[in-house]
Amino acid sequence: MTDPSTDPSTDPSTPFGVPELFELPRERAEIAPGAVHVPGWLDLARQRELVLRCREWATGPVPLRHVVLPGGGRMSVRSTTLGWDWAPYRYLRTGEHKRAPDMPGWLAELGRRAVAEACGEDSAEARDYRPDTALLNFYDATARMGMHQDRDEFSAAPIVSLSLGDACVFRFGNPQTRAAPYRDVELRSGDLFVFGGPSRYAFHGVPRILPGTAAPELGMKGGRLNLTLRMTGRAVPGR
């Protein structure tokens, strides 16, 4: 994750979060070349399982915290990592206090299946995908993420994003600039978003959370959890 900006959020052009009398099924869509949105990829049981795991990680050796950027700004989301610690703008094997928990094998396999879903089971992207870190971000009702690129990795492998809890407006742009053109997408709990290839370094952000949109059965009191899986391209020391 590189330099989340303080770009002010603007109202999307479509009324996100407004209930429909007869809601149409949401369709899988390629938002940009190499960027694929798969609505409802995680069923409720898997979402609940991930929420429970996220709670464990959030209170583990490296608890959720507000990351402070080099310029002194504090991110409004709270974050923690698996596999590698992260500090702006690099991955570390050991953070300030304790090492991040290991990346679970089952979560890495979930990431591989996500890339296979987006790119095809027989694709080189799916065949070679071995995520070794996961970033967990928690958004409360007022948190947001400015437009930024994910450039800290030494690998250009796709980024896998899983959404849990309240829906959000996800703004997906282009690799050249934080400004338009971009596209706003509503990401709901259980949605999968994968971006790689020509869109791997596209600017993206979250200008708005939609409070109260999560299913009560999910067991969250509010807010949005976003789990992103990545390949750092870094070698583990001693191996």
mmCIF file of C-alpha atoms in Angstrom:
data_model
loop_
_atom_site.group_PDB
_atom_site.id
_atom_site.type_symbol
_atom_site.label_atom_id
_atom_site.label_comp_id
_atom_site.label_asym_id
_atom_site.label_seq_id
_atom_site.Cartn_x
_atom_site.Cartn_y
_atom_site.Cartn_z
ATOM 1 C CA MET A 1 0.000 0.000 0.000
ATOM 2 C CA THR A 2 1.570 3.280 -1.038
ATOM 3 C CA ASP A 3 0.735 6.772 0.199
ATOM 4 C CA PRO A 4 -3.034 6.819 0.836
ATOM 5 C CA SER A 5 -3.907 10.406 0.001
ATOM 6 C CA THR A 6 -6.314 12.744 1.700
ATOM 7 C CA ASP A 7 -8.360 13.039 -1.458
ATOM 8 C CA PRO A 8 -11.822 14.140 -0.252
ATOM 9 C CA SER A 9 -14.656 11.725 -0.871
ATOM 10 C CA THR A 10 -17.381 12.766 -3.212
ATOM 11 C CA ASP A 11 -20.876 11.448 -3.577
ATOM 12 C CA PRO A 12 -21.046 8.652 -6.152
ATOM 13 C CA SER A 13 -23.126 9.156 -9.235
ATOM 14 C CA THR A 14 -25.439 6.281 -8.306
ATOM 15 C CA PRO A 15 -27.447 5.978 -5.055
ATOM 16 C CA PHE A 16 -25.403 3.288 -3.278
ATOM 17 C CA GLY A 17 -27.129 1.628 -0.369
ATOM 18 C CA VAL A 18 -30.632 2.678 -1.379
ATOM 19 C CA PRO A 19 -32.893 -0.401 -1.088
ATOM 20 C CA GLU A 20 -34.691 -1.501 -4.214
ATOM 21 C CA LEU A 21 -38.259 -2.787 -4.244
ATOM 22 C CA PHE A 22 -37.133 -5.660 -6.453
ATOM 23 C CA GLU A 23 -33.360 -5.926 -6.253
ATOM 24 C CA LEU A 24 -31.779 -7.420 -9.344
ATOM 25 C CA PRO A 25 -29.036 -10.037 -9.017
ATOM 26 C CA ARG A 26 -25.597 -8.510 -9.072
ATOM 27 C CA GLU A 27 -23.489 -9.804 -11.919
ATOM 28 C CA ARG A 28 -19.814 -10.589 -12.170
ATOM 29 C CA ALA A 29 -18.068 -7.717 -13.973
ATOM 30 C CA GLU A 30 -14.682 -6.754 -15.345
ATOM 31 C CA ILE A 31 -14.314 -3.218 -13.997
ATOM 32 C CA ALA A 32 -11.112 -2.590 -15.982
ATOM 33 C CA PRO A 33 -8.718 -4.878 -17.883
ATOM 34 C CA GLY A 34 -7.451 -7.334 -15.279
ATOM 35 C CA ALA A 35 -9.814 -6.081 -12.534
ATOM 36 C CA VAL A 36 -12.722 -8.426 -11.754
ATOM 37 C CA HIS A 37 -15.598 -8.041 -9.281
ATOM 38 C CA VAL A 38 -17.336 -11.264 -8.209
ATOM 39 C CA PRO A 39 -20.380 -10.465 -6.010
ATOM 40 C CA GLY A 40 -21.272 -12.916 -3.248
ATOM 41 C CA TRP A 41 -18.231 -15.142 -3.758
ATOM 42 C CA LEU A 42 -18.119 -16.071 -0.052
ATOM 43 C CA ASP A 43 -21.220 -17.718 1.381
ATOM 44 C CA LEU A 44 -22.490 -16.666 4.805
ATOM 45 C CA ALA A 45 -20.860 -19.586 6.627
ATOM 46 C CA ARG A 46 -17.412 -18.743 5.208
ATOM 47 C CA GLN A 47 -17.974 -15.047 5.954
ATOM 48 C CA ARG A 48 -18.781 -15.859 9.591
ATOM 49 C CA GLU A 49 -15.688 -18.049 9.820
ATOM 50 C CA LEU A 50 -13.502 -15.254 8.458
ATOM 51 C CA VAL A 51 -15.023 -12.717 10.859
ATOM 52 C CA LEU A 52 -14.089 -14.978 13.797
ATOM 53 C CA ARG A 53 -10.540 -15.384 12.463
ATOM 54 C CA CYS A 54 -10.231 -11.637 11.938
ATOM 55 C CA ARG A 55 -11.183 -11.058 15.573
ATOM 56 C CA GLU A 56 -8.383 -13.382 16.647
ATOM 57 C CA TRP A 57 -5.836 -11.602 14.439
ATOM 58 C CA ALA A 58 -7.071 -8.176 15.537
ATOM 59 C CA THR A 59 -6.177 -8.938 19.167
ATOM 60 C CA GLY A 60 -3.056 -11.018 18.465
ATOM 61 C CA PRO A 61 0.670 -10.204 18.679
ATOM 62 C CA VAL A 62 0.235 -7.201 16.368
ATOM 63 C CA PRO A 63 -3.213 -5.764 17.258
ATOM 64 C CA LEU A 64 -5.237 -3.457 15.051
ATOM 65 C CA ARG A 65 -3.757 0.038 15.121
ATOM 66 C CA HIS A 66 -3.936 3.344 13.291
ATOM 67 C CA VAL A 67 -0.832 3.503 11.092
ATOM 68 C CA VAL A 68 1.009 6.819 11.195
ATOM 69 C CA LEU A 69 2.398 7.930 7.828
ATOM 70 C CA PRO A 70 5.868 9.481 7.394
ATOM 71 C CA GLY A 71 4.335 12.935 6.987
ATOM 72 C CA GLY A 72 2.619 12.625 10.368
ATOM 73 C CA GLY A 73 -0.880 11.855 9.144
ATOM 74 C CA ARG A 74 -2.792 9.028 10.803
ATOM 75 C CA MET A 75 -4.812 6.595 8.717
ATOM 76 C CA SER A 76 -8.484 6.457 9.713
ATOM 77 C CA VAL A 77 -8.632 2.688 9.193
ATOM 78 C CA ARG A 78 -7.115 0.331 11.751
ATOM 79 C CA SER A 79 -4.792 -2.331 10.379
ATOM 80 C CA THR A 80 -2.812 -5.458 11.120
ATOM 81 C CA THR A 81 -0.986 -8.011 8.975
ATOM 82 C CA LEU A 82 -0.217 -11.697 8.655
ATOM 83 C CA GLY A 83 2.997 -13.204 7.296
ATOM 84 C CA TRP A 84 4.922 -9.936 7.174
ATOM 85 C CA ASP A 85 4.697 -6.791 9.242
ATOM 86 C CA TRP A 86 4.006 -3.660 7.214
ATOM 87 C CA ALA A 87 5.177 -0.124 7.892
ATOM 88 C CA PRO A 88 4.966 2.729 5.409
ATOM 89 C CA TYR A 89 6.119 1.795 2.838
ATOM 90 C CA ARG A 90 7.837 -1.568 3.261
ATOM 91 C CA TYR A 91 7.383 -5.100 4.512
ATOM 92 C CA LEU A 92 9.359 -6.172 7.584
ATOM 93 C CA ARG A 93 9.945 -9.556 9.108
ATOM 94 C CA THR A 94 9.690 -8.096 12.603
ATOM 95 C CA GLY A 95 7.784 -4.968 13.515
ATOM 96 C CA GLU A 96 8.246 -2.531 16.374
ATOM 97 C CA HIS A 97 7.206 -4.943 19.092
ATOM 98 C CA LYS A 98 6.267 -8.454 17.958
ATOM 99 C CA ARG A 99 6.300 -10.411 14.747
ATOM 100 C CA ALA A 100 3.048 -10.755 12.825
ATOM 101 C CA PRO A 101 1.417 -14.207 12.916
ATOM 102 C CA ASP A 102 2.278 -16.613 10.119
ATOM 103 C CA MET A 103 0.178 -16.626 6.979
ATOM 104 C CA PRO A 104 -2.165 -19.631 7.333
ATOM 105 C CA GLY A 105 -1.951 -22.185 4.548
ATOM 106 C CA TRP A 106 -5.736 -22.342 4.231
ATOM 107 C CA LEU A 107 -5.879 -18.567 3.673
ATOM 108 C CA ALA A 108 -3.190 -18.738 0.992
ATOM 109 C CA GLU A 109 -5.209 -21.468 -0.736
ATOM 110 C CA LEU A 110 -8.340 -19.305 -0.511
ATOM 111 C CA GLY A 111 -6.351 -16.582 -2.262
ATOM 112 C CA ARG A 112 -5.282 -18.973 -4.998
ATOM 113 C CA ARG A 113 -8.903 -20.025 -5.526
ATOM 114 C CA ALA A 114 -9.920 -16.371 -5.681
ATOM 115 C CA VAL A 115 -7.419 -15.702 -8.471
ATOM 116 C CA ALA A 116 -8.592 -18.858 -10.245
ATOM 117 C CA GLU A 117 -12.165 -17.553 -10.022
ATOM 118 C CA ALA A 118 -11.169 -14.205 -11.512
ATOM 119 C CA CYS A 119 -8.531 -15.270 -14.041
ATOM 120 C CA GLY A 120 -9.362 -18.906 -14.784
ATOM 121 C CA GLU A 121 -8.296 -22.135 -13.096
ATOM 122 C CA ASP A 122 -5.694 -22.872 -15.784
ATOM 123 C CA SER A 123 -4.299 -19.346 -15.920
ATOM 124 C CA ALA A 124 -0.667 -18.634 -15.111
ATOM 125 C CA GLU A 125 -1.871 -16.129 -12.498
ATOM 126 C CA ALA A 126 -3.745 -18.835 -10.565
ATOM 127 C CA ARG A 127 -1.097 -21.497 -11.067
ATOM 128 C CA ASP A 128 1.684 -19.301 -9.702
ATOM 129 C CA TYR A 129 -0.244 -17.492 -6.966
ATOM 130 C CA ARG A 130 1.287 -18.039 -3.526
ATOM 131 C CA PRO A 131 0.288 -15.128 -1.267
ATOM 132 C CA ASP A 132 2.621 -14.729 1.697
ATOM 133 C CA THR A 133 0.985 -11.781 3.437
ATOM 134 C CA ALA A 134 -2.482 -10.511 4.253
ATOM 135 C CA LEU A 135 -3.452 -6.984 5.272
ATOM 136 C CA LEU A 136 -6.515 -6.659 7.485
ATOM 137 C CA ASN A 137 -8.183 -3.227 7.535
ATOM 138 C CA PHE A 138 -11.124 -2.306 9.741
ATOM 139 C CA TYR A 139 -13.278 0.656 8.693
ATOM 140 C CA ASP A 140 -15.689 2.209 11.150
ATOM 141 C CA ALA A 141 -18.575 4.309 9.823
ATOM 142 C CA THR A 142 -16.376 7.372 9.265
ATOM 143 C CA ALA A 143 -13.168 5.749 8.010
ATOM 144 C CA ARG A 144 -12.032 6.005 4.421
ATOM 145 C CA MET A 145 -8.996 5.284 2.281
ATOM 146 C CA GLY A 146 -7.554 7.838 -0.117
ATOM 147 C CA MET A 147 -6.581 6.946 -3.665
ATOM 148 C CA HIS A 148 -3.309 5.026 -3.655
ATOM 149 C CA GLN A 149 -1.341 2.338 -5.475
ATOM 150 C CA ASP A 150 -0.120 -0.963 -4.013
ATOM 151 C CA ARG A 151 3.564 -0.671 -4.910
ATOM 152 C CA ASP A 152 5.377 -2.028 -1.853
ATOM 153 C CA GLU A 153 5.542 -5.562 -3.233
ATOM 154 C CA PHE A 154 8.420 -6.865 -5.344
ATOM 155 C CA SER A 155 5.894 -9.045 -7.172
ATOM 156 C CA ALA A 156 3.368 -7.934 -9.788
ATOM 157 C CA ALA A 157 1.028 -10.829 -8.901
ATOM 158 C CA PRO A 158 -2.653 -9.904 -8.501
ATOM 159 C CA ILE A 159 -4.122 -8.386 -5.345
ATOM 160 C CA VAL A 160 -7.047 -10.305 -3.812
ATOM 161 C CA SER A 161 -9.595 -8.292 -1.811
ATOM 162 C CA LEU A 162 -12.332 -9.860 0.352
ATOM 163 C CA SER A 163 -15.078 -7.745 1.955
ATOM 164 C CA LEU A 164 -16.893 -8.495 5.223
ATOM 165 C CA GLY A 165 -19.509 -6.486 7.116
ATOM 166 C CA ASP A 166 -20.909 -3.158 5.956
ATOM 167 C CA ALA A 167 -20.812 -2.342 2.260
ATOM 168 C CA CYS A 168 -18.563 0.385 0.909
ATOM 169 C CA VAL A 169 -18.073 2.533 -2.139
ATOM 170 C CA PHE A 170 -14.871 1.254 -3.736
ATOM 171 C CA ARG A 171 -13.300 3.663 -6.200
ATOM 172 C CA PHE A 172 -11.157 1.983 -8.863
ATOM 173 C CA GLY A 173 -9.122 4.221 -11.102
ATOM 174 C CA ASN A 174 -6.228 4.021 -13.518
ATOM 175 C CA PRO A 175 -2.455 3.457 -13.178
ATOM 176 C CA GLN A 176 -1.490 6.997 -14.208
ATOM 177 C CA THR A 177 -3.259 9.363 -11.808
ATOM 178 C CA ARG A 178 -5.387 9.601 -8.658
ATOM 179 C CA ALA A 179 -7.879 11.678 -10.614
ATOM 180 C CA ALA A 180 -10.542 10.571 -13.086
ATOM 181 C CA PRO A 181 -11.230 8.425 -14.940
ATOM 182 C CA TYR A 182 -12.320 6.072 -12.199
ATOM 183 C CA ARG A 183 -15.309 3.873 -11.501
ATOM 184 C CA ASP A 184 -17.257 3.527 -8.250
ATOM 185 C CA VAL A 185 -18.321 0.006 -7.282
ATOM 186 C CA GLU A 186 -20.412 -1.068 -4.311
ATOM 187 C CA LEU A 187 -18.620 -3.878 -2.478
ATOM 188 C CA ARG A 188 -20.798 -5.862 -0.099
ATOM 189 C CA SER A 189 -20.025 -8.542 2.450
ATOM 190 C CA GLY A 190 -18.839 -11.705 0.707
ATOM 191 C CA ASP A 191 -17.712 -9.914 -2.460
ATOM 192 C CA LEU A 192 -14.409 -10.698 -4.141
ATOM 193 C CA PHE A 193 -12.358 -8.143 -6.055
ATOM 194 C CA VAL A 194 -9.148 -9.149 -7.843
ATOM 195 C CA PHE A 195 -6.903 -6.782 -9.774
ATOM 196 C CA GLY A 196 -3.769 -7.638 -11.689
ATOM 197 C CA GLY A 197 -2.275 -7.437 -15.157
ATOM 198 C CA PRO A 198 -2.797 -3.962 -16.699
ATOM 199 C CA SER A 199 -4.682 -2.855 -13.578
ATOM 200 C CA ARG A 200 -2.221 -4.152 -10.974
ATOM 201 C CA TYR A 201 -0.978 -0.647 -10.172
ATOM 202 C CA ALA A 202 -4.248 1.205 -10.639
ATOM 203 C CA PHE A 203 -5.056 3.852 -8.033
ATOM 204 C CA HIS A 204 -7.930 2.808 -5.779
ATOM 205 C CA GLY A 205 -9.585 3.869 -2.546
ATOM 206 C CA VAL A 206 -12.670 3.810 -0.334
ATOM 207 C CA PRO A 207 -14.417 7.195 -0.105
ATOM 208 C CA ARG A 208 -17.425 5.979 1.861
ATOM 209 C CA ILE A 209 -18.722 3.236 4.141
ATOM 210 C CA LEU A 210 -22.444 2.413 4.088
ATOM 211 C CA PRO A 211 -23.342 1.821 7.759
ATOM 212 C CA GLY A 212 -26.007 -0.686 8.722
ATOM 213 C CA THR A 213 -25.809 -2.689 5.485
ATOM 214 C CA ALA A 214 -24.304 -5.909 6.900
ATOM 215 C CA ALA A 215 -26.514 -8.909 7.545
ATOM 216 C CA PRO A 216 -27.208 -9.373 11.287
ATOM 217 C CA GLU A 217 -26.362 -13.072 10.898
ATOM 218 C CA LEU A 218 -22.753 -12.114 10.218
ATOM 219 C CA GLY A 219 -22.240 -11.296 13.893
ATOM 220 C CA MET A 220 -20.602 -7.885 13.436
ATOM 221 C CA LYS A 221 -21.851 -4.866 15.404
ATOM 222 C CA GLY A 222 -20.878 -2.540 12.573
ATOM 223 C CA GLY A 223 -18.054 -1.520 10.301
ATOM 224 C CA ARG A 224 -16.267 -3.151 7.415
ATOM 225 C CA LEU A 225 -13.425 -5.668 7.409
ATOM 226 C CA ASN A 226 -11.278 -5.826 4.300
ATOM 227 C CA LEU A 227 -8.800 -8.649 3.893
ATOM 228 C CA THR A 228 -6.293 -8.257 1.050
ATOM 229 C CA LEU A 229 -3.895 -11.026 0.048
ATOM 230 C CA ARG A 230 -0.614 -10.300 -1.705
ATOM 231 C CA MET A 231 2.641 -11.821 -2.869
ATOM 232 C CA THR A 232 5.455 -9.682 -1.472
ATOM 233 C CA GLY A 233 8.130 -11.210 -3.718
ATOM 234 C CA ARG A 234 10.478 -11.166 -0.744
ATOM 235 C CA ALA A 235 12.524 -14.119 0.455
ATOM 236 C CA VAL A 236 12.054 -15.272 4.037
ATOM 237 C CA PRO A 237 15.333 -14.806 5.956
ATOM 238 C CA GLY A 238 17.117 -18.084 6.629
ATOM 239 C CA ARG A 239 15.412 -19.995 3.837
#
